[in-house]
Coordinates of C-alpha atoms in Angstrom, one line a residue:
Chain A
M26 CA -93.1 126.2 -130.5
L27 CA -89.1 125.9 -130.0
Y28 CA -88.3 127.1 -133.6
F29 CA -90.3 130.4 -132.1
L30 CA -88.2 130.1 -129.0
Y31 CA -84.5 130.4 -131.2
E32 CA -86.7 133.3 -133.2
H33 CA -87.3 135.6 -130.5
F34 CA -85.0 135.1 -128.0
Y35 CA -82.1 133.9 -129.3
S36 CA -78.5 136.2 -129.2
N37 CA -75.6 135.2 -129.8
D38 CA -73.9 136.5 -126.7
S39 CA -77.4 136.3 -124.0
V40 CA -77.8 133.0 -122.1
F41 CA -80.0 131.9 -124.7
S42 CA -77.0 131.0 -127.1
F43 CA -77.6 127.5 -126.8
L44 CA -81.6 128.4 -128.9
R45 CA -79.3 128.5 -132.3
L46 CA -79.6 124.4 -131.5
F47 CA -83.5 125.1 -133.2
R48 CA -83.1 126.5 -135.6
Y49 CA -81.2 123.8 -137.4
L50 CA -83.2 121.1 -139.4
T51 CA -81.3 118.0 -138.7
F52 CA -80.9 119.2 -135.1
R53 CA -85.1 118.9 -134.9
I54 CA -85.6 116.1 -136.6
I55 CA -83.6 113.8 -134.7
Y56 CA -85.3 115.3 -131.7
A57 CA -88.8 115.3 -133.2
M58 CA -88.5 111.9 -133.7
L59 CA -87.1 110.8 -130.8
T60 CA -90.3 112.9 -128.6
A61 CA -92.3 111.0 -131.0
F62 CA -91.2 107.7 -130.1
L63 CA -91.1 108.7 -126.4
I64 CA -94.2 110.0 -126.6
S65 CA -95.5 107.0 -128.2
I66 CA -93.9 104.3 -125.8
I67 CA -94.8 106.3 -122.6
L68 CA -98.7 106.9 -124.0
G69 CA -98.6 103.4 -125.1
R70 CA -100.0 101.4 -121.9
P71 CA -102.7 104.6 -120.3
V72 CA -104.3 104.4 -123.8
I73 CA -104.4 100.3 -124.1
R74 CA -105.7 100.4 -120.8
W75 CA -108.4 103.2 -121.3
L76 CA -109.5 101.9 -125.0
K77 CA -110.2 98.5 -122.8
E78 CA -112.0 100.1 -120.6
K79 CA -113.8 102.2 -123.0
N80 CA -114.5 98.6 -124.7
I81 CA -113.2 100.0 -127.4
K82 CA -111.7 95.9 -129.4
D83 CA -111.6 95.2 -132.4
T84 CA -114.4 92.9 -133.6
S85 CA -114.3 89.4 -135.6
R86 CA -115.0 90.3 -139.5
E87 CA -117.1 87.1 -140.9
E88 CA -115.6 87.4 -144.4
L89 CA -112.2 86.0 -142.7
A90 CA -113.0 83.7 -141.2
V91 CA -110.8 81.0 -142.9
I92 CA -107.7 82.8 -141.5
D93 CA -109.2 82.3 -138.2
A94 CA -109.3 86.2 -137.6
S95 CA -111.8 86.0 -134.4
K96 CA -108.1 85.2 -132.2
K97 CA -107.6 88.8 -132.4
E98 CA -111.3 89.6 -131.3
G99 CA -110.8 91.7 -128.5
T100 CA -107.8 93.5 -128.8
P101 CA -108.2 97.1 -128.5
T102 CA -108.1 99.6 -131.3
M103 CA -108.6 103.1 -132.4
G104 CA -104.4 103.2 -131.6
G105 CA -104.7 106.0 -134.2
I106 CA -105.8 108.5 -131.3
L107 CA -101.6 107.6 -130.0
I108 CA -100.2 107.8 -133.4
V109 CA -102.4 111.1 -133.6
F110 CA -101.2 112.7 -130.6
S111 CA -98.0 111.0 -130.6
I112 CA -97.2 113.0 -133.6
L113 CA -98.9 116.1 -133.3
I114 CA -97.7 117.0 -130.1
P115 CA -93.5 116.8 -131.6
A116 CA -94.7 118.3 -134.6
V117 CA -96.0 121.8 -132.1
L118 CA -92.8 121.3 -130.4
W119 CA -89.8 121.5 -133.2
C120 CA -91.5 122.1 -136.5
N121 CA -92.1 126.2 -138.0
L122 CA -95.0 126.3 -137.4
S123 CA -95.5 129.8 -139.6
N124 CA -94.1 127.9 -142.3
R125 CA -97.0 126.7 -144.4
F126 CA -96.5 123.2 -145.6
I127 CA -96.9 122.8 -141.7
Q128 CA -100.1 124.4 -141.5
I129 CA -101.1 122.4 -144.2
I130 CA -99.6 118.9 -143.5
I131 CA -101.3 119.6 -139.6
T132 CA -104.3 120.4 -140.9
T133 CA -104.4 117.2 -142.8
T134 CA -103.5 115.6 -139.9
L135 CA -106.5 116.4 -137.7
W136 CA -109.1 116.1 -140.8
F137 CA -108.2 112.4 -141.8
S138 CA -108.2 111.8 -138.0
V139 CA -111.5 113.4 -137.3
V140 CA -113.1 111.0 -140.3
G141 CA -111.0 108.0 -139.0
Y142 CA -112.0 108.4 -135.8
Y143 CA -116.0 108.9 -136.8
D144 CA -115.5 105.7 -138.8
D145 CA -113.9 103.7 -135.8
L146 CA -116.8 104.8 -133.4
L147 CA -119.6 104.0 -136.2
K148 CA -117.9 100.5 -136.0
I149 CA -116.8 100.4 -132.3
K150 CA -119.6 101.9 -130.2
Y151 CA -122.7 102.2 -132.4
K152 CA -122.0 98.7 -134.0
N153 CA -122.1 99.3 -137.5
K154 CA -120.2 97.0 -139.1
D155 CA -119.2 98.5 -142.2
G156 CA -118.3 102.4 -140.4
L157 CA -119.0 105.5 -141.9
S158 CA -120.4 104.3 -146.1
I159 CA -118.4 104.6 -148.9
P160 CA -120.2 107.3 -150.0
K161 CA -119.3 109.5 -146.9
K162 CA -115.9 108.4 -146.7
L163 CA -115.3 109.5 -150.5
F164 CA -116.9 112.7 -149.9
C165 CA -115.3 113.4 -147.2
Q166 CA -112.1 112.7 -148.3
F167 CA -113.2 114.5 -151.9
V168 CA -113.6 118.0 -150.5
F169 CA -110.3 117.9 -147.9
S170 CA -107.9 117.1 -151.6
F171 CA -110.2 119.8 -153.5
I172 CA -110.1 122.3 -151.0
L173 CA -105.8 121.5 -151.0
G174 CA -105.7 120.7 -155.0
V175 CA -107.2 124.5 -155.1
L176 CA -105.1 126.1 -152.7
L177 CA -102.6 124.7 -154.2
I178 CA -102.5 126.5 -157.2
S179 CA -103.9 129.6 -156.0
D180 CA -102.1 132.7 -154.2
Y181 CA -102.7 131.2 -150.9
S182 CA -100.5 128.3 -152.5
P183 CA -97.0 127.6 -149.9
F184 CA -95.1 127.4 -153.4
W185 CA -95.3 130.4 -154.0
P186 CA -93.2 133.0 -155.3
T187 CA -90.5 130.5 -155.9
T188 CA -90.3 129.4 -159.7
T189 CA -91.6 126.4 -159.2
N190 CA -95.0 125.4 -160.4
A191 CA -97.3 123.6 -158.5
T192 CA -99.5 121.9 -161.3
L193 CA -95.8 120.2 -163.1
L194 CA -96.1 116.4 -163.3
N195 CA -92.3 114.8 -162.0
I196 CA -92.1 111.1 -162.5
P197 CA -89.2 109.1 -161.2
F198 CA -86.1 108.4 -162.9
Y199 CA -87.2 111.4 -165.6
K200 CA -84.9 114.8 -165.0
Y201 CA -87.6 116.9 -166.0
P202 CA -91.8 117.2 -165.6
I203 CA -93.2 115.5 -168.2
T204 CA -96.2 117.8 -168.5
D205 CA -97.9 120.7 -166.8
L206 CA -101.3 119.5 -165.6
N207 CA -102.9 123.0 -165.5
W208 CA -106.3 122.3 -164.6
F209 CA -106.0 118.8 -164.7
Y210 CA -103.5 118.9 -161.5
I211 CA -106.6 119.2 -158.9
P212 CA -108.7 115.8 -160.2
F213 CA -105.4 114.5 -159.7
V214 CA -104.5 115.6 -156.0
I215 CA -108.4 114.2 -155.5
F216 CA -107.1 111.1 -157.0
V217 CA -103.9 110.7 -154.8
V218 CA -104.9 111.5 -151.7
I219 CA -108.3 109.3 -152.0
A220 CA -106.2 106.4 -153.3
T221 CA -103.7 106.2 -151.2
S222 CA -105.2 107.0 -147.9
N223 CA -107.4 104.1 -148.7
A224 CA -105.1 101.9 -149.8
V225 CA -103.6 102.2 -146.4
N226 CA -106.3 101.2 -145.2
F227 CA -106.2 98.0 -147.1
V228 CA -102.9 97.4 -146.0
D229 CA -104.1 97.2 -142.7
G230 CA -105.0 93.9 -141.9
L231 CA -102.3 91.8 -140.0
D232 CA -100.3 92.7 -136.9
G233 CA -97.3 95.0 -138.1
L234 CA -98.2 95.1 -141.7
A235 CA -99.2 98.3 -142.1
I236 CA -96.7 100.5 -140.0
G237 CA -93.6 99.0 -141.3
P238 CA -94.4 100.2 -144.8
I239 CA -95.3 103.6 -143.8
I240 CA -92.3 104.5 -141.6
L241 CA -90.1 103.1 -144.8
S242 CA -92.1 105.7 -147.3
T243 CA -92.3 108.7 -144.9
L244 CA -88.7 107.8 -145.0
V245 CA -88.6 107.9 -148.3
F246 CA -90.6 111.3 -148.5
G247 CA -88.9 112.9 -145.0
V248 CA -85.3 113.2 -147.3
F249 CA -87.3 114.1 -150.4
S250 CA -88.0 117.3 -148.8
Y251 CA -85.0 117.4 -147.0
V252 CA -83.6 117.9 -149.9
L253 CA -85.8 119.6 -152.0
G254 CA -85.5 122.3 -148.9
N255 CA -81.9 123.2 -149.2
M256 CA -80.5 124.9 -152.1
N257 CA -77.8 123.2 -152.2
L258 CA -78.9 120.0 -152.6
S259 CA -81.2 120.1 -154.7
Q260 CA -79.4 121.9 -157.3
Y261 CA -76.4 119.0 -156.6
F262 CA -79.3 117.0 -156.9
Q263 CA -80.6 118.9 -160.4
F264 CA -84.3 119.3 -158.7
N265 CA -86.6 122.2 -158.4
Y266 CA -85.1 123.7 -155.5
I267 CA -88.9 124.8 -153.3
K268 CA -88.2 126.7 -150.1
G269 CA -89.9 125.8 -146.7
T270 CA -89.7 122.2 -147.3
G271 CA -87.3 120.8 -145.4
E272 CA -89.6 121.6 -142.6
L273 CA -91.5 118.9 -143.9
S274 CA -89.0 116.8 -143.2
V275 CA -89.2 117.5 -139.3
F276 CA -92.9 116.2 -139.2
C277 CA -91.8 113.5 -141.3
A278 CA -89.8 112.4 -138.3
A279 CA -92.4 112.8 -136.3
V280 CA -94.5 110.6 -138.0
I281 CA -91.3 108.1 -138.0
G282 CA -91.1 108.4 -134.3
A283 CA -94.6 107.4 -133.5
G284 CA -94.3 104.7 -136.1
I285 CA -91.5 103.2 -134.1
G286 CA -93.5 103.5 -131.1
F287 CA -97.0 102.3 -132.4
L288 CA -95.2 99.3 -133.7
W289 CA -93.6 98.4 -130.3
Y290 CA -97.6 97.7 -129.2
N291 CA -98.6 96.5 -132.9
A292 CA -95.5 94.3 -133.4
Y293 CA -97.4 90.3 -133.3
P294 CA -98.8 89.3 -131.1
A295 CA -100.4 93.3 -131.6
Q296 CA -101.5 94.9 -127.7
L297 CA -103.2 97.4 -130.4
F298 CA -104.6 98.2 -134.0
M299 CA -104.1 101.0 -135.3
G300 CA -108.4 101.0 -136.5
D301 CA -109.4 103.7 -139.4
M302 CA -108.2 106.6 -137.7
G303 CA -105.1 105.1 -137.5
S304 CA -104.5 104.1 -141.6
M305 CA -106.4 106.5 -143.6
T306 CA -104.2 110.0 -141.0
L307 CA -101.4 108.0 -142.6
G308 CA -101.9 107.5 -145.4
G309 CA -103.4 111.3 -146.0
I310 CA -100.1 112.6 -144.6
I311 CA -98.0 110.1 -147.2
A312 CA -100.1 111.6 -150.4
V313 CA -100.3 115.6 -148.7
I314 CA -96.3 115.0 -148.4
A315 CA -95.9 113.4 -151.3
I316 CA -98.3 116.3 -153.3
M317 CA -95.9 118.6 -151.7
V318 CA -92.4 118.0 -152.2
K319 CA -94.1 117.4 -156.3
Q320 CA -93.0 114.0 -156.0
E321 CA -96.4 112.2 -156.5
V322 CA -96.0 110.2 -159.4
L323 CA -93.1 108.3 -156.7
I324 CA -95.8 106.8 -154.1
V325 CA -95.9 103.7 -156.2
L326 CA -92.6 103.4 -155.6
A327 CA -91.5 104.1 -152.2
G328 CA -95.2 103.3 -150.8
M329 CA -95.5 99.8 -153.4
I330 CA -96.7 98.0 -150.7
F331 CA -99.8 100.4 -150.8
F332 CA -100.0 100.6 -154.7
I333 CA -100.2 96.7 -154.5
E334 CA -102.8 95.8 -152.2
G335 CA -104.7 98.6 -153.0
L336 CA -105.0 97.4 -156.7
T337 CA -106.0 93.9 -155.6
V338 CA -108.6 95.0 -153.8
F339 CA -109.9 96.6 -156.8
L340 CA -109.5 94.6 -159.2
Q341 CA -110.8 91.7 -156.7
M342 CA -113.7 94.2 -156.6
I343 CA -114.1 94.9 -160.4
S344 CA -113.2 91.2 -161.0
I345 CA -115.9 89.8 -158.4
N346 CA -119.4 92.5 -159.1
Y347 CA -119.0 92.5 -163.0
I348 CA -117.1 89.3 -164.0
G349 CA -118.5 86.8 -161.0
R350 CA -115.4 85.7 -160.3
R351 CA -112.3 85.9 -157.8
L352 CA -109.3 86.6 -159.4
F353 CA -107.2 86.3 -156.2
F354 CA -107.6 84.0 -153.6
M355 CA -108.4 86.7 -151.4
A356 CA -107.8 90.9 -151.6
P357 CA -106.0 92.1 -150.0
L358 CA -103.3 90.5 -151.3
H359 CA -101.9 89.6 -147.5
H360 CA -104.7 86.8 -147.1
T361 CA -104.0 85.0 -149.9
F362 CA -100.8 84.0 -148.5
Q363 CA -102.3 83.8 -145.2
K364 CA -104.3 81.7 -147.0
R365 CA -101.5 79.6 -148.8
G366 CA -100.9 78.6 -145.3
I367 CA -97.8 80.8 -144.8
A368 CA -97.7 82.4 -141.1
E369 CA -99.2 86.0 -140.1
P370 CA -95.0 87.7 -138.8
K371 CA -93.9 85.5 -142.0
V372 CA -96.3 87.7 -144.3
V373 CA -95.7 91.4 -142.6
I374 CA -92.0 90.5 -142.6
R375 CA -92.1 89.8 -146.2
F376 CA -93.7 92.4 -146.9
W377 CA -91.8 94.3 -145.2
I378 CA -88.6 93.5 -147.1
V379 CA -90.6 93.9 -149.9
A380 CA -91.4 97.5 -148.8
L381 CA -88.0 98.5 -147.9
I382 CA -86.2 97.0 -151.6
F383 CA -88.7 99.0 -152.9
A384 CA -87.9 101.6 -150.5
L385 CA -84.4 102.3 -152.0
I386 CA -85.1 102.3 -155.2
A387 CA -87.4 105.0 -154.2
L388 CA -84.6 106.7 -152.9
S389 CA -82.4 105.9 -155.7
T390 CA -84.2 108.1 -157.8
L391 CA -82.6 111.1 -156.3
K392 CA -79.2 110.6 -158.4
I393 CA -80.8 108.8 -160.9
R394 CA -83.0 110.6 -163.0
Chain B
M240 CA -128.0 113.7 -153.3
L241 CA -127.4 109.6 -153.7
S242 CA -131.1 108.9 -153.5
L243 CA -132.0 110.5 -156.8
F244 CA -130.2 107.7 -158.4
R245 CA -132.4 105.0 -156.9
T246 CA -135.2 104.0 -159.5
K247 CA -138.6 102.3 -158.6
K248 CA -136.8 99.5 -160.5
S249 CA -133.9 99.4 -159.2
L250 CA -135.0 99.4 -155.3
L251 CA -137.1 96.3 -156.5
K252 CA -133.8 94.5 -157.5
K253 CA -132.6 95.2 -154.1
K254 CA -135.6 94.1 -152.6
K255 CA -136.1 91.1 -153.6
Y256 CA -131.6 90.4 -153.7
L257 CA -132.3 91.2 -149.4
D258 CA -135.2 88.9 -149.0
A259 CA -133.4 86.5 -151.3
E260 CA -130.4 87.3 -148.7
R261 CA -132.5 87.1 -145.7
L262 CA -133.8 83.3 -147.0
L263 CA -130.5 82.3 -147.5
R264 CA -129.2 83.1 -144.1
H265 CA -132.7 81.4 -142.1
A266 CA -132.2 78.6 -144.2
R267 CA -128.1 78.1 -143.3
N268 CA -128.8 78.7 -139.7
S269 CA -132.0 76.5 -139.5
E270 CA -130.9 73.2 -137.6
A271 CA -132.8 70.8 -139.7
F272 CA -130.2 71.3 -142.6
K273 CA -127.7 70.6 -139.9
V274 CA -127.3 66.6 -140.7
Q275 CA -125.6 64.6 -143.4
P276 CA -127.1 64.8 -146.9
T277 CA -127.4 60.5 -147.2
L278 CA -129.4 61.2 -143.8
F279 CA -131.4 64.5 -145.2
E280 CA -135.3 62.9 -146.2
E281 CA -137.1 65.9 -147.6
K282 CA -140.7 64.9 -146.7
K283 CA -139.2 64.2 -143.1
V284 CA -137.3 67.5 -142.3
A285 CA -140.8 69.2 -144.6
S286 CA -143.3 68.1 -142.2
E287 CA -141.8 68.6 -138.7
M288 CA -140.8 72.2 -140.0
V289 CA -144.1 72.9 -140.5
K290 CA -144.9 71.4 -137.0
S291 CA -142.5 73.7 -135.4
G292 CA -143.5 77.0 -137.5
E293 CA -140.5 77.2 -138.9
I294 CA -140.2 77.7 -142.4
D295 CA -142.0 76.6 -145.2
Y296 CA -139.7 74.0 -146.9
E297 CA -142.1 73.8 -149.9
A298 CA -142.3 77.4 -150.3
V299 CA -138.6 78.4 -150.0
K300 CA -138.5 75.6 -153.0
K301 CA -140.4 77.8 -155.2
K302 CA -138.5 80.4 -153.9
A303 CA -135.4 79.0 -154.8
L304 CA -136.6 77.9 -158.3
D305 CA -137.6 81.3 -158.7
F306 CA -134.2 82.9 -157.9
I307 CA -132.8 80.1 -160.1
F308 CA -134.2 81.9 -163.4
D309 CA -134.0 85.7 -162.6
K310 CA -131.8 87.9 -164.4
N311 CA -129.6 89.1 -161.9
W312 CA -127.1 86.6 -161.8
K313 CA -126.1 88.0 -157.9
I314 CA -130.3 86.8 -157.1
R315 CA -129.2 83.1 -159.5
N316 CA -126.2 82.8 -157.1
I317 CA -128.3 83.3 -154.1
G318 CA -131.0 80.9 -155.2
V319 CA -128.4 78.5 -156.5
K320 CA -126.9 78.4 -152.7
L321 CA -130.7 77.7 -151.5
F322 CA -131.3 74.8 -153.2
G323 CA -127.9 73.2 -151.9
E324 CA -128.2 74.5 -148.4
I325 CA -132.0 72.6 -147.9
R326 CA -130.9 70.2 -149.8
C327 CA -133.3 70.3 -152.5
K328 CA -133.0 67.2 -155.0
D329 CA -135.8 68.7 -157.3
G330 CA -133.0 70.9 -158.0
V331 CA -130.6 68.9 -159.4
Q332 CA -131.1 69.5 -163.1
S333 CA -131.1 72.8 -162.6
L334 CA -127.6 72.7 -160.9
C335 CA -126.0 69.8 -163.8
N336 CA -127.4 72.3 -166.3
M337 CA -125.9 75.9 -165.0
L338 CA -122.5 74.3 -163.9
S339 CA -122.4 72.8 -167.5
D340 CA -123.2 76.3 -168.8
R341 CA -119.8 77.5 -169.9
K342 CA -121.4 80.9 -170.5
E343 CA -123.0 81.4 -166.9
I344 CA -120.7 83.8 -164.3
G345 CA -117.9 81.8 -162.9
F346 CA -119.5 81.8 -158.7
I347 CA -122.9 80.2 -160.3
R348 CA -121.2 77.7 -161.5
R349 CA -118.9 77.3 -159.0
N350 CA -121.7 77.6 -156.4
S351 CA -123.9 74.8 -158.6
A352 CA -121.0 72.5 -158.0
K353 CA -120.8 72.9 -154.1
A354 CA -124.4 73.0 -154.8
L355 CA -124.5 68.9 -155.8
G356 CA -122.1 68.0 -153.3
M357 CA -124.6 69.4 -150.6
I358 CA -127.2 67.8 -152.0
G359 CA -125.0 64.3 -152.1
L360 CA -127.7 62.7 -155.4
N361 CA -125.6 60.6 -157.2
T362 CA -127.1 60.3 -160.9
Q363 CA -125.5 60.2 -163.5
N364 CA -125.9 63.8 -164.8
A365 CA -124.5 65.2 -162.1
I366 CA -121.3 63.5 -162.1
E367 CA -120.6 63.9 -165.7
A368 CA -121.5 67.8 -165.4
L369 CA -118.9 67.4 -162.1
S370 CA -116.4 65.5 -164.4
E371 CA -116.4 68.1 -167.1
S372 CA -115.9 70.8 -164.3
V373 CA -112.8 69.6 -163.0
N374 CA -110.6 70.4 -166.3
D375 CA -113.4 74.6 -166.4
N376 CA -110.2 76.9 -166.3
Y377 CA -111.4 78.6 -163.8
W378 CA -110.0 77.5 -160.6
E379 CA -112.4 77.8 -157.5
I380 CA -114.9 75.3 -160.0
R381 CA -112.6 73.1 -160.6
T382 CA -111.5 73.0 -156.9
E383 CA -115.6 72.2 -155.8
A384 CA -116.5 70.2 -158.2
I385 CA -113.6 67.6 -157.3
K386 CA -114.8 68.5 -153.6
S387 CA -118.0 67.0 -154.8
L388 CA -117.1 64.2 -156.9
G389 CA -115.3 63.2 -153.5
L390 CA -118.6 63.1 -152.0
L391 CA -120.9 61.6 -153.9
A392 CA -118.8 59.5 -156.9
G393 CA -117.1 56.7 -154.2
K394 CA -114.5 54.5 -155.1
K395 CA -114.6 54.6 -158.7
S396 CA -111.6 54.1 -161.4
E397 CA -113.2 56.6 -164.2
I398 CA -113.3 59.2 -161.9
E399 CA -109.6 58.0 -160.3
A400 CA -108.4 59.0 -163.8
I401 CA -110.3 62.2 -164.5
L402 CA -108.3 63.5 -160.9
L403 CA -105.0 61.9 -161.5
T404 CA -105.4 63.2 -165.8
R405 CA -106.2 66.7 -163.4
L406 CA -103.1 66.5 -161.6
L407 CA -100.4 65.6 -164.2
G408 CA -101.4 65.5 -167.5
K409 CA -103.2 62.6 -170.2
N410 CA -99.5 61.0 -169.8
F411 CA -100.3 60.1 -165.7
H412 CA -99.4 56.5 -166.5
N413 CA -96.0 57.0 -168.0
E414 CA -95.2 60.2 -164.9
L415 CA -96.0 57.2 -162.4
S416 CA -95.0 54.3 -164.0
G417 CA -91.6 55.3 -164.7
N418 CA -88.6 55.8 -162.3
E419 CA -89.0 56.9 -159.0
K420 CA -88.7 60.8 -159.2
T421 CA -87.3 63.1 -156.8
R422 CA -90.5 65.4 -157.8
I423 CA -92.8 65.8 -160.1
N424 CA -93.9 69.1 -162.4
F425 CA -97.4 68.6 -161.8
R426 CA -100.2 69.7 -164.6
E427 CA -102.1 71.4 -161.9
K428 CA -100.7 75.3 -160.8
N429 CA -103.0 76.2 -158.2
F430 CA -102.9 75.0 -154.7
E431 CA -106.5 75.1 -153.5
V432 CA -107.2 72.4 -156.8
R433 CA -104.4 70.3 -155.7
E434 CA -105.1 70.6 -152.0
A435 CA -108.9 69.1 -152.9
I436 CA -107.2 66.3 -155.8
A437 CA -105.7 65.7 -152.5
E438 CA -108.3 65.5 -149.9
N439 CA -110.5 63.8 -152.6
M440 CA -108.3 61.0 -154.1
G441 CA -108.1 58.5 -151.0
R442 CA -112.2 58.6 -151.5
V443 CA -112.6 58.0 -154.9
G444 CA -109.0 55.9 -155.8
V445 CA -109.0 52.6 -156.1
S446 CA -105.1 52.2 -157.9
K447 CA -101.5 51.7 -157.1
N448 CA -101.6 55.2 -159.0
A449 CA -103.8 56.9 -156.9
V450 CA -101.4 56.0 -154.0
L451 CA -97.9 57.0 -156.4
A452 CA -99.9 60.2 -157.1
L453 CA -100.3 61.2 -153.1
K454 CA -96.4 60.2 -152.7
Y455 CA -95.8 63.1 -155.1
L456 CA -97.9 65.2 -153.3
L457 CA -96.4 64.1 -150.4
K458 CA -93.1 66.4 -151.7
D459 CA -95.8 69.4 -152.2
D460 CA -94.6 72.9 -151.9
I461 CA -97.4 73.8 -149.7
W462 CA -98.0 72.4 -146.7
M463 CA -101.7 72.2 -146.5
V464 CA -101.6 69.8 -150.0
R465 CA -99.0 67.8 -147.9
A466 CA -101.1 67.5 -145.2
K467 CA -104.3 66.6 -147.1
A468 CA -102.4 63.7 -148.8
L469 CA -101.0 62.6 -145.9
R470 CA -104.9 61.7 -144.4
S471 CA -106.2 60.6 -147.9
L472 CA -103.3 57.6 -147.7
S473 CA -103.6 56.2 -144.2
L474 CA -107.6 56.6 -145.4
M475 CA -106.4 54.6 -148.6
M476 CA -103.4 52.4 -146.9
G477 CA -104.4 52.5 -143.1
N478 CA -102.2 53.4 -140.6
D479 CA -100.8 50.1 -139.6
N480 CA -99.5 49.2 -142.9
E481 CA -95.8 48.6 -143.0
E482 CA -95.7 50.9 -146.5
F483 CA -97.5 53.1 -145.1
R484 CA -95.2 54.0 -142.6
K485 CA -92.5 53.7 -145.1
I486 CA -93.9 56.6 -147.3
T487 CA -94.6 58.5 -144.4
S488 CA -91.1 57.9 -142.6
G489 CA -89.6 60.9 -144.7
V490 CA -92.1 63.2 -144.9
D491 CA -91.2 66.9 -144.6
L492 CA -92.8 68.4 -142.0
T493 CA -91.5 71.9 -141.7
C494 CA -94.6 74.2 -142.8
E495 CA -94.5 78.1 -143.1
S496 CA -97.4 77.7 -140.2
F497 CA -98.2 77.7 -136.6
V498 CA -101.7 78.9 -135.2
P499 CA -101.0 81.4 -132.4
V500 CA -102.4 81.1 -128.5
F501 CA -103.6 83.2 -126.1
P502 CA -103.0 81.5 -123.0
L503 CA -105.4 82.8 -121.0
K504 CA -108.3 82.8 -123.9
E505 CA -107.8 79.2 -123.2
V506 CA -108.0 79.6 -119.6
F507 CA -111.1 81.4 -119.6
S508 CA -113.1 79.3 -122.0
E509 CA -111.5 75.5 -120.2
I510 CA -112.8 77.6 -116.8
V511 CA -116.0 79.7 -117.4
V512 CA -117.5 78.0 -120.9
N513 CA -117.2 74.8 -119.9
N514 CA -118.6 75.9 -116.4
R515 CA -121.6 77.5 -118.5
V516 CA -122.3 74.2 -120.4
K517 CA -122.4 72.7 -117.0
K518 CA -124.8 74.6 -115.6

């Protein structure tokens, strides 16, 4: 919105000359982050109060009895509302809304937040323990990712008319695309979106556990989107220049700011949980940004925690249902560490450290290729 | 669209599974089964349950027998759990067979071991099957077998030797009789199994070797193993024992855990919950 002010009212010799500031990505990145942080800090308390009034509280789950999840019973959940508002308001304020990438990512945020909201609503208001059933949840994610996949390879693709081909597959530490996925690109996009959004959902099990790695992986993709959207930098790092992705770094900054603000309330012992609305939305955002900056495989490094946790859940599920024995003490992996007698904050901090190390490795792939 | 894949057979299978699950939940919630295994009298409980209009004990037993021979392993698994919950002594032999059958599903064997402990019938077959399972390659079976042995066997040197072999290897005598080491490489790498050994060594241990093993378990990396070893040592030696005090004087009391407390919840339970109880 502020970018429009620059576009329409800026003139070098008028009183509106200061509007040139809104042209600069770096300025908008910093202020998008600050705005998001302030919004989530300011809205945090009223949102918590509102959630308490509406009785939107966490209910303890039987399967977590071994680690005494009942202690957290009564903590307001569905903090995703706070996250979504804290992302969307700065995004609308500071991003160039005519940019296709921004339009797609805002749609992503809205889509996943609606699905997550409905899921949370079923769990809390209608006391449906599992919320939205797995097939229904997957179907909602599938529909979105299918449309996204088709859009990215169509004439309406945000990549058009640059030479960057959407269907090329890049991998970290390698300079050139390894293959052209062609029509397989659509199932690939579906897989990336569904896997990432669900993996983030699994990680959201301890106070502050999910939001830390989310901030770090968004930071990585924010840097990538800035570099890839800048002609000089992308040439210097020998990446394909993707026109317009720079705007995504402003959006990433808003996500980081909102994440830090949310962490203010979600830090141990949490006053607020993000719920499925938050985790699913943030997972969807990370996946779609990775797809749009053509670094889909980099999610494995930048979001190593999500990858590991998702993998353990998947393997444990296969093992329990088809082999009839456990592979891990508990899944997702963070519960295994709790079962080993490690305190929750310690598990969380250790996971953050691992996430930080892998985020640095992911950033190093800018140069090591 | 999903209903297209639901055949009559699969629906019947699902119905049987859900029925079995419901029955298990019912048995778990029943007050009649919440007594010590040694105090449990099958006939008395059965007649009391009939009088009070609760579930029919004999019918549940019959159903449990039906479940454990089902083709579906998930239903068999519930059958095994049900045997344990209702403390059915007639099921001991079937449970022993399932536990000893290496081709059987891991969860079923684990639950068989657990059920044997819950039933509490100390038969030769049960002890043999459990002793054999202490060396199973699936850690959950080992853990449950050790726990059940602790409940069933009582103080026995053979069982102690089995646990020590699991913990330290066949040459446990050499490991324990040599110069006192600061640290021992346990053969048993799984902390849950070590925890079970530490917990039950106090119940089955009779010799000096058990005390020495517990002494080494007091130096384990996992604090929960150390805590269980400490309890077992106090059980074996007594809290006032001079040697016990000497051993425990150097125990590492630091650990990676603490219990979070919401002070308000404590106040609430102190005032509101207690008042409710008084009323």
